[in-house]
Short mmCIF file of N, CA, C and O in Angstrom, two decimals:
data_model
loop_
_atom_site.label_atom_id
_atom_site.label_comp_id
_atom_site.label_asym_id
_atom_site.label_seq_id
_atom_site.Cartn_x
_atom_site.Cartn_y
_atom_site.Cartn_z
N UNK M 21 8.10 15.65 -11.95
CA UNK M 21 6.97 15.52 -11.03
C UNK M 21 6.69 14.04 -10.80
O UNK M 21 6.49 13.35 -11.80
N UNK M 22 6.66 13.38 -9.39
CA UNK M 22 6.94 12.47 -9.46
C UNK M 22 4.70 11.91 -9.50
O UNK M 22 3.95 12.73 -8.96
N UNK M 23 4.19 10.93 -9.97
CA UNK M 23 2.95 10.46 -10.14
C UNK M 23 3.46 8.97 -9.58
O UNK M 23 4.52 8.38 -9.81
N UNK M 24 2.24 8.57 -8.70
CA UNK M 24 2.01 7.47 -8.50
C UNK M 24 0.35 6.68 -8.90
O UNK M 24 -0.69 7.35 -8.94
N UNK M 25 0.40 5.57 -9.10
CA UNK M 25 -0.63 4.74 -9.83
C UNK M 25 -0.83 3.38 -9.11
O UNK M 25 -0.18 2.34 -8.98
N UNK M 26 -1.92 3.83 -8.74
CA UNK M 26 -2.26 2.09 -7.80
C UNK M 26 -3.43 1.57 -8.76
O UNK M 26 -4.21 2.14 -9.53
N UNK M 27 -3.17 -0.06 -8.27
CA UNK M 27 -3.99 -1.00 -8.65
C UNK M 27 -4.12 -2.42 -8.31
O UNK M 27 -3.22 -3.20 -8.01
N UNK M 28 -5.26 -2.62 -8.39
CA UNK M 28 -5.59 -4.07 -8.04
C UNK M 28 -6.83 -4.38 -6.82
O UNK M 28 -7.14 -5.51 -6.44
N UNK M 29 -7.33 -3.29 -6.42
CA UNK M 29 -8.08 -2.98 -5.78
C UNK M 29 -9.50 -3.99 -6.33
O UNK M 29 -9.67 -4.27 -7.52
N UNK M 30 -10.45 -4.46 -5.19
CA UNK M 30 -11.58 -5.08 -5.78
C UNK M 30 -12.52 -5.48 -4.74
O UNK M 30 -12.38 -5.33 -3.53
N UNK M 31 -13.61 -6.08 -5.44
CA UNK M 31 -14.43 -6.55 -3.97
C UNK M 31 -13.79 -8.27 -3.78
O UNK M 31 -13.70 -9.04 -4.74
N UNK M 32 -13.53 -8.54 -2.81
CA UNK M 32 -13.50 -9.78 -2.64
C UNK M 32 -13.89 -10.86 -1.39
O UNK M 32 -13.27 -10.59 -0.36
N UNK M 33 -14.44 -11.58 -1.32
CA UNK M 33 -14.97 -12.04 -0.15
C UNK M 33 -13.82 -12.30 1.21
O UNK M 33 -12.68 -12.70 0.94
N UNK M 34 -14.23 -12.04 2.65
CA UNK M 34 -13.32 -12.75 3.64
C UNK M 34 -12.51 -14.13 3.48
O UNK M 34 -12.98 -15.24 3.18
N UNK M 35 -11.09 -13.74 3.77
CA UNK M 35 -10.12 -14.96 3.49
C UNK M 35 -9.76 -15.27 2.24
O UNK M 35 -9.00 -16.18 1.91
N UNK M 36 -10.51 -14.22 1.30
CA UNK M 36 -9.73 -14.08 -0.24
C UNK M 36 -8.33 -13.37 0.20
O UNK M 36 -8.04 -13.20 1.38
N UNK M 37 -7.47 -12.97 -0.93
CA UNK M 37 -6.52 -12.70 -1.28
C UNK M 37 -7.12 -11.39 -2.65
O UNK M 37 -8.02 -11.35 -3.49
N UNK M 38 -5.59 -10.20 -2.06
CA UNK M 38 -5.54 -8.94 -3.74
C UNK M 38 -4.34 -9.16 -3.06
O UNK M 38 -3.86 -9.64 -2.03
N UNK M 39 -3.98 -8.40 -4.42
CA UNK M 39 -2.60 -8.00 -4.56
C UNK M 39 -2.74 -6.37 -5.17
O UNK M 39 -3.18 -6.14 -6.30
N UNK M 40 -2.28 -5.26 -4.19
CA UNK M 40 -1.78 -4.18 -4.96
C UNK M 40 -0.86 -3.40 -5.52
O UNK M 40 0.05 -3.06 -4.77
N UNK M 41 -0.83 -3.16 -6.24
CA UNK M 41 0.43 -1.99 -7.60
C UNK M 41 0.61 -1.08 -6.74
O UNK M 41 -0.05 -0.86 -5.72
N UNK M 42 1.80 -0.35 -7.29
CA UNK M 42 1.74 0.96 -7.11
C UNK M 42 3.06 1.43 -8.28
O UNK M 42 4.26 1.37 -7.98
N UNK M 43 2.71 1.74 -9.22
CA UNK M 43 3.74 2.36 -10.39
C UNK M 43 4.06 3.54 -9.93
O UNK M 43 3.16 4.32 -9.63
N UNK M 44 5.70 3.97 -9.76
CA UNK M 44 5.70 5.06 -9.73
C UNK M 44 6.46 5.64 -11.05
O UNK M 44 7.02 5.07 -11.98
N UNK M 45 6.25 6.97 -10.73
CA UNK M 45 7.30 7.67 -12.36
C UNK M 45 7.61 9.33 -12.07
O UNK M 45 6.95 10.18 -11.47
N UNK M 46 8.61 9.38 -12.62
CA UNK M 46 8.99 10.85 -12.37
C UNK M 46 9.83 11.13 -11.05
O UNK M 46 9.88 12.25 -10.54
N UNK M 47 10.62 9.80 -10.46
CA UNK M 47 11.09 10.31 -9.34
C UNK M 47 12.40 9.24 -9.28
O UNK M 47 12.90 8.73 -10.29
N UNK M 48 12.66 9.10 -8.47
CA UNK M 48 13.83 8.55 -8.03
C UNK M 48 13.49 7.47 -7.02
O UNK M 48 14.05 7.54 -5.92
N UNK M 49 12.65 6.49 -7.25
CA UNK M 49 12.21 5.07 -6.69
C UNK M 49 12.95 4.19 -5.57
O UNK M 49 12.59 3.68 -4.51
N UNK M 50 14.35 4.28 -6.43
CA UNK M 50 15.14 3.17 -5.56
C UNK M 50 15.68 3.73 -4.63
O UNK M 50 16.34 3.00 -3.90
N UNK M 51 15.62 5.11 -4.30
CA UNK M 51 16.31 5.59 -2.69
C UNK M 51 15.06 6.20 -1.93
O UNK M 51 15.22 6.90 -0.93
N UNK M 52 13.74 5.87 -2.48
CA UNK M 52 12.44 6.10 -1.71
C UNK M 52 12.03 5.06 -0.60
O UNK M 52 12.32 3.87 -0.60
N UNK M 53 11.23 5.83 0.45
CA UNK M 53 10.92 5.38 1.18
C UNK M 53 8.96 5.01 0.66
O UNK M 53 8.11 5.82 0.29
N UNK M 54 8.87 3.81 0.81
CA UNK M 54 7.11 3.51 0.21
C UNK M 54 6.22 3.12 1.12
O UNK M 54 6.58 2.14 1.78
N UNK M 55 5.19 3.56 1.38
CA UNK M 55 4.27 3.20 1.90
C UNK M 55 2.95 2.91 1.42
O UNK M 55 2.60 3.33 0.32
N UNK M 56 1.99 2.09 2.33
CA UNK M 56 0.69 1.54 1.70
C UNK M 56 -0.30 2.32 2.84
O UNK M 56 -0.23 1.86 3.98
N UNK M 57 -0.93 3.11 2.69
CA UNK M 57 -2.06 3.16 3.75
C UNK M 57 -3.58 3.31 3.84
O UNK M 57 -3.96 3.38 2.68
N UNK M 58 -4.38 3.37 4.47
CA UNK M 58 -5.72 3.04 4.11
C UNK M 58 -6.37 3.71 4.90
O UNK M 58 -5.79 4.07 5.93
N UNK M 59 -7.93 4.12 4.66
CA UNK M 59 -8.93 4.80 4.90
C UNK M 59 -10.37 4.34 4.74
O UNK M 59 -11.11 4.23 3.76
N UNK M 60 -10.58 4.00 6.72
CA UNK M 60 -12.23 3.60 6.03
C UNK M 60 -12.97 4.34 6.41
O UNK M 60 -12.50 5.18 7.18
N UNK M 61 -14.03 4.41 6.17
CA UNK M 61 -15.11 5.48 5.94
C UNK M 61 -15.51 5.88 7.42
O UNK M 61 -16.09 5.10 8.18
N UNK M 62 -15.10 7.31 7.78
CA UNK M 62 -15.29 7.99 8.84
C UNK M 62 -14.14 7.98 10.23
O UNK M 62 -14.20 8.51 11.34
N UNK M 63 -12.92 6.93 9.43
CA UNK M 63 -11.52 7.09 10.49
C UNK M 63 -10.89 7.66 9.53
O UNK M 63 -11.07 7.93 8.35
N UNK M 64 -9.86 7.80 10.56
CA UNK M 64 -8.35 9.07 9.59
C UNK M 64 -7.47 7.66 9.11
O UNK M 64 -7.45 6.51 9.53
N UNK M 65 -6.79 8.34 8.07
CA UNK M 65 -5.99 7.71 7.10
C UNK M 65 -4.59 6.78 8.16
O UNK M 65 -4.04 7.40 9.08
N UNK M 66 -4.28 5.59 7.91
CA UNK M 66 -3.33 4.59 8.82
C UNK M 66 -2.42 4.22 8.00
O UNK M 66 -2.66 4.11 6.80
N UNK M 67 -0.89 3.89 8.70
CA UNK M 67 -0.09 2.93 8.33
C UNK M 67 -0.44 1.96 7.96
O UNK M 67 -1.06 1.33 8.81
N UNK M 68 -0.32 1.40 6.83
CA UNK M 68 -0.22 -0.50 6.98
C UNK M 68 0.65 -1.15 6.89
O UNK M 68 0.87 -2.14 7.59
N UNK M 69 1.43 -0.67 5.89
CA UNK M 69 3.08 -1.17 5.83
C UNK M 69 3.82 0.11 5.06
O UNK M 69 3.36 0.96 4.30
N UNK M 70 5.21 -0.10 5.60
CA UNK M 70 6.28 0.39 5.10
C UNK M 70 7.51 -0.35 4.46
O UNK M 70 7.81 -1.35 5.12
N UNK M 71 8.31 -0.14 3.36
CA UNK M 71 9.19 -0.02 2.95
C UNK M 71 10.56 0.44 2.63
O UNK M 71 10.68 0.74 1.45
N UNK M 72 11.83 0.60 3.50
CA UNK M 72 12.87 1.28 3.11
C UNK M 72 13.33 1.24 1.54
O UNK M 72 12.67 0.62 0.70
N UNK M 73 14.39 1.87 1.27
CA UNK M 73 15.08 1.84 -0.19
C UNK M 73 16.00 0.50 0.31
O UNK M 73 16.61 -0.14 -0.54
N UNK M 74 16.05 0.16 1.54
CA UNK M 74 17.12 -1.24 1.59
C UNK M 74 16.36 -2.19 2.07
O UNK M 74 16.79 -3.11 2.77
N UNK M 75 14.91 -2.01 1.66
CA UNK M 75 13.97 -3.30 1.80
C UNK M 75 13.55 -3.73 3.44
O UNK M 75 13.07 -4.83 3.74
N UNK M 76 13.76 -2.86 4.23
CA UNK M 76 13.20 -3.56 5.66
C UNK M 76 11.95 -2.69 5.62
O UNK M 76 11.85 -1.47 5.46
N UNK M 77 11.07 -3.56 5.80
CA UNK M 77 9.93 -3.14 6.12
C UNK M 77 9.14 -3.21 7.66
O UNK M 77 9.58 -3.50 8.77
N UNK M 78 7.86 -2.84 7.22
CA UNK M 78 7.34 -2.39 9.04
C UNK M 78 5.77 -2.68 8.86
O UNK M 78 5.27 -2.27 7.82
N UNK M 79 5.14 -3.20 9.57
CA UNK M 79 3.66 -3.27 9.71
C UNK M 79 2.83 -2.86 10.71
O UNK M 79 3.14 -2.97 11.90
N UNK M 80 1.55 -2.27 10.22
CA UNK M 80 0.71 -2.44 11.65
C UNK M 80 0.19 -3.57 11.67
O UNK M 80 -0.22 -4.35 10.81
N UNK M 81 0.31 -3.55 13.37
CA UNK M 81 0.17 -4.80 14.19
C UNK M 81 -1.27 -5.54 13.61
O UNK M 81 -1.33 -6.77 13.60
N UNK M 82 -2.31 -4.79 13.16
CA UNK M 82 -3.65 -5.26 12.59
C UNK M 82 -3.18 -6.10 11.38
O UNK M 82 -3.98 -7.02 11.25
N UNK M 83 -2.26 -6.16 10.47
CA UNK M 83 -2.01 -6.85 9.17
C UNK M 83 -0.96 -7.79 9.50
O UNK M 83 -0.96 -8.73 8.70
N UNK M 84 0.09 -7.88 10.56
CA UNK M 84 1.03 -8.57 10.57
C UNK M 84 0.77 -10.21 10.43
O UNK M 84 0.18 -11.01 11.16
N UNK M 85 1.51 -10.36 9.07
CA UNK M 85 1.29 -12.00 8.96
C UNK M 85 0.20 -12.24 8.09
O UNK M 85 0.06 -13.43 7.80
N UNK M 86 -0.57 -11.51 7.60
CA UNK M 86 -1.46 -11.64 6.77
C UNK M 86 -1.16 -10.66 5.40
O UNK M 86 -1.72 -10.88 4.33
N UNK M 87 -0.20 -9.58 5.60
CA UNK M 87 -0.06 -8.95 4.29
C UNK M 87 1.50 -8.71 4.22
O UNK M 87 2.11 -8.80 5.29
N UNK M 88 2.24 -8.39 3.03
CA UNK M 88 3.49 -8.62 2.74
C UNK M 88 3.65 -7.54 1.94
O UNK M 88 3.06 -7.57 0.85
N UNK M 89 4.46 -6.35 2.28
CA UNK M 89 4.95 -5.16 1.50
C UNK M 89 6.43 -5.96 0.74
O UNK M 89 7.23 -6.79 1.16
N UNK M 90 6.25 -5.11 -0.73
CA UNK M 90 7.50 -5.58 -1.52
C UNK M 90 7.89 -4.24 -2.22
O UNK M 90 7.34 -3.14 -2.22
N UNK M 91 9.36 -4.83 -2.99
CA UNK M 91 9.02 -3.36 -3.97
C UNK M 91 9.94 -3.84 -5.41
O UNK M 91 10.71 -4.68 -4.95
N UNK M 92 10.11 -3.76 -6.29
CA UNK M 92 10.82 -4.05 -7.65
C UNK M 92 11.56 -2.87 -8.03
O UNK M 92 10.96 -2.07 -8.74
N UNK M 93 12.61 -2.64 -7.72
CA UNK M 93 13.37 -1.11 -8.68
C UNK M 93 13.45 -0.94 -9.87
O UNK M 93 13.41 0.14 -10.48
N UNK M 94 13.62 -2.36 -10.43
CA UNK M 94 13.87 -2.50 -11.86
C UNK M 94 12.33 -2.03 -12.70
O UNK M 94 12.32 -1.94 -13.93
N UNK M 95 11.45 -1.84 -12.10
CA UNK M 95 9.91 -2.02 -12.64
C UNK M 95 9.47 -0.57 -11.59
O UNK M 95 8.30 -0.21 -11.51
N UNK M 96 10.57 0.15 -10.86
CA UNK M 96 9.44 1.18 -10.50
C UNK M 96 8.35 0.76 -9.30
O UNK M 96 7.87 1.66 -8.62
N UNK M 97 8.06 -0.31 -9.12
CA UNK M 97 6.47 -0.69 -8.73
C UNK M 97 6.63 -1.33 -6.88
O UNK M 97 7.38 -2.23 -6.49
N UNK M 98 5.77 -0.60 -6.17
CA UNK M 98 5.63 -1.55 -4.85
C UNK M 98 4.80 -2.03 -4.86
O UNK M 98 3.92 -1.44 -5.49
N UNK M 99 4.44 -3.17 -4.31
CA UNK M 99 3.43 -4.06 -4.18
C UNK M 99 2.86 -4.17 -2.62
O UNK M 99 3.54 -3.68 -1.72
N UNK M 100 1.38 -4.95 -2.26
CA UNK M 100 0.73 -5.26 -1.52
C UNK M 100 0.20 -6.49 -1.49
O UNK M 100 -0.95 -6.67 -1.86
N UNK M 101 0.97 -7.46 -1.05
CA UNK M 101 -0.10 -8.65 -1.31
C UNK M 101 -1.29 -8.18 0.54
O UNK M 101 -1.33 -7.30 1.39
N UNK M 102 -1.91 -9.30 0.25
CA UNK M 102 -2.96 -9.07 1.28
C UNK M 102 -3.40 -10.30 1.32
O UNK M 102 -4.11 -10.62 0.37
N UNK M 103 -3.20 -11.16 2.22
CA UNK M 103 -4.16 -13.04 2.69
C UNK M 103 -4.97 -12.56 3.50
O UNK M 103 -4.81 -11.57 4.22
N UNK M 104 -6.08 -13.42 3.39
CA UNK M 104 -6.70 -13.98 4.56
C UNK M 104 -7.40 -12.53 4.95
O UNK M 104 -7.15 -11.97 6.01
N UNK M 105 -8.40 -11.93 3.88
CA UNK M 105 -8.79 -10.63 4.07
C UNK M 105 -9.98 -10.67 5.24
O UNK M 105 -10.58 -11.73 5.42
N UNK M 106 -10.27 -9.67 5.92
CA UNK M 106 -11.26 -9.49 7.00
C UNK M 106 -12.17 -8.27 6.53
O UNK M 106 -11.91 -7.30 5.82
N UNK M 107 -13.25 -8.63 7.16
CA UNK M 107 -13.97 -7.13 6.58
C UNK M 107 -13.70 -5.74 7.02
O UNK M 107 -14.14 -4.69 6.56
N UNK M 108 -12.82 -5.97 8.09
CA UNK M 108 -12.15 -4.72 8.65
C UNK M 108 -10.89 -4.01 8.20
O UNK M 108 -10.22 -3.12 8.72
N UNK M 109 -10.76 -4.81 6.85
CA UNK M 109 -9.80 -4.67 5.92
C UNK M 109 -10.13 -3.77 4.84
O UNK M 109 -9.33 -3.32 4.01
N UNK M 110 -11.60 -3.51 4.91
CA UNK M 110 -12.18 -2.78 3.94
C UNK M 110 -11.97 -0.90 3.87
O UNK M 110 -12.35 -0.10 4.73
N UNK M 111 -11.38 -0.63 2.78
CA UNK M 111 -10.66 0.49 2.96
C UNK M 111 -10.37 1.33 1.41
O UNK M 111 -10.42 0.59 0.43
N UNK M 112 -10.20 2.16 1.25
CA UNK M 112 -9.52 2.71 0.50
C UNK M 112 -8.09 3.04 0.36
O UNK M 112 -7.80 4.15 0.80
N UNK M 113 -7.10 2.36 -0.14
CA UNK M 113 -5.57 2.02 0.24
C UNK M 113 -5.14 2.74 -0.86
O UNK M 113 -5.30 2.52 -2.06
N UNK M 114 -4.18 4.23 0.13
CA UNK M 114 -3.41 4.97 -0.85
C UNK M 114 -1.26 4.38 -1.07
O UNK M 114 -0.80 3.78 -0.10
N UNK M 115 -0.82 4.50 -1.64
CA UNK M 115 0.26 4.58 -1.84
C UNK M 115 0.89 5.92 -1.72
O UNK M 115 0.14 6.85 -2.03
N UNK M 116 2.01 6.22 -1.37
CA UNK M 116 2.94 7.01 -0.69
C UNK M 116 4.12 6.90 -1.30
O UNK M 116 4.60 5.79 -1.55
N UNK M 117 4.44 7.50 -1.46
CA UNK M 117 6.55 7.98 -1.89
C UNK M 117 7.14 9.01 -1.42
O UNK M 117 6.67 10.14 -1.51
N UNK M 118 8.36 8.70 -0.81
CA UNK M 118 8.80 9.66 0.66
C UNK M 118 9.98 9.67 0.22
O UNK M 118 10.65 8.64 0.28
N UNK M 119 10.50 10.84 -0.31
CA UNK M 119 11.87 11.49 -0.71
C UNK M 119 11.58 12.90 -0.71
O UNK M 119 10.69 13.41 -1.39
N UNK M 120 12.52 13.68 0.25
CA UNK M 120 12.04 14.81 0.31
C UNK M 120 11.12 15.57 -0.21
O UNK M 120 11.18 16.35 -1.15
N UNK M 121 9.63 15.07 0.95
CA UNK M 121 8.83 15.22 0.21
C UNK M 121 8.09 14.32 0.23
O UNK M 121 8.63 13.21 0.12
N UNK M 122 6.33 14.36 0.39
CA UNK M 122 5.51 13.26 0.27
C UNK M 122 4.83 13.34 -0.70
O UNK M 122 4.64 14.45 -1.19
N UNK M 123 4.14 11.96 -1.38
CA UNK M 123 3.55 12.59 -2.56
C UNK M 123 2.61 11.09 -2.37
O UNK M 123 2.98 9.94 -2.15
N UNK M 124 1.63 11.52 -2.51
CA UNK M 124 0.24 10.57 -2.59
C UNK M 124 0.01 9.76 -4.36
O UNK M 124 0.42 10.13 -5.46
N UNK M 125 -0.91 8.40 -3.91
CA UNK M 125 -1.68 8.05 -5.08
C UNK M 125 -2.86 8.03 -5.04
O UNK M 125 -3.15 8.10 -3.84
N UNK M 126 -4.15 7.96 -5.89
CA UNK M 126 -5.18 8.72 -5.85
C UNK M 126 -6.02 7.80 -5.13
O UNK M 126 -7.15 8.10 -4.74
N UNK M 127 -5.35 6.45 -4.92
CA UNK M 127 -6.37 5.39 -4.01
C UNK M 127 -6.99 4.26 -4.85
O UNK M 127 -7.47 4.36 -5.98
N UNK M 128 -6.88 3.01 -3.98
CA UNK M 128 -7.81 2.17 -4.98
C UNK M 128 -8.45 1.45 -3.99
O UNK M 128 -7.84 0.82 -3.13
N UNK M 129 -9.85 1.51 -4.09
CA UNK M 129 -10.39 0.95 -2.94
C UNK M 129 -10.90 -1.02 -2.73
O UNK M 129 -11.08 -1.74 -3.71
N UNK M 130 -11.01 -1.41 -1.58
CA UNK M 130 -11.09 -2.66 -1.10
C UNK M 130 -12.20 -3.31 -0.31
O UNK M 130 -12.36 -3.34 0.91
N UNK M 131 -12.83 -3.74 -1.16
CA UNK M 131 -13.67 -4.03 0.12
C UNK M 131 -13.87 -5.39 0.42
O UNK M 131 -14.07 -6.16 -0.52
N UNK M 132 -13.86 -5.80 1.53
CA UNK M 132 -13.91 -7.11 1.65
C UNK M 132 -15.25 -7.77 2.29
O UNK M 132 -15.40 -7.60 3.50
N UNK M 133 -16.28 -8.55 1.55
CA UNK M 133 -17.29 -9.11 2.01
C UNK M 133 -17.36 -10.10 3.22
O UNK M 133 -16.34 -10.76 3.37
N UNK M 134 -18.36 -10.33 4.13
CA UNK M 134 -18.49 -10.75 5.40
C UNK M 134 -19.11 -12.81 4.68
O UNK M 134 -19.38 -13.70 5.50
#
């Protein structure tokens, strides 16, 4: 059963910087497809970035240049950095693992002060 685990989530003021985790386990990582996406209060859940298993990634146009999807095989773990935060950045950001089959993380939320 594959579990995913995010972290790094926090309050931080506009034009700070997080960085988020995402541990996965129980699955098969390095031929997954990963994603980061987010939810703010009273819109439906969005892309923010994507990840192939051969590392090309994809952004929405709202983050491009300000946040950087990664991923480590050796460690299991994708990452989120995030610059230059906006308050419209403020969200609850789930992680995703896409191998036949989607499978959610429980969320770690963000909020970014004005």
């Amino acid at each position: 059963q594959v579990q995913l685990v995010e972290s790094g989530g926090g309050l931080v003021q506009a034009g700070g910087s997080l960085r988020l985790s995402c541990a996965v386990s129980g699955g098969i990582f390095s031929i997954a497809t990963m994603g980061w996406y987010r939810q703010a209060p009273g819109k439906e859940r969005e892309l923010v970035a994507g990840i192939t298993k051969g590392g090309t990634s994809n952004y929405a146009d709202s983050v491009k240049g300000r946040f950087t999807i990664s991923r480590d095989n050796a460690k299991n773990t994708v990452y989120l950095q995030m610059n230059s935060l906006k308050p419209e950045d403020t969200a609850v950001y789930y992680c995703n693992y896409r191998f036949v089959g989607s499978v959610w993380g429980q969320g770690t939320q963000v909020t970014v002060s004005s």
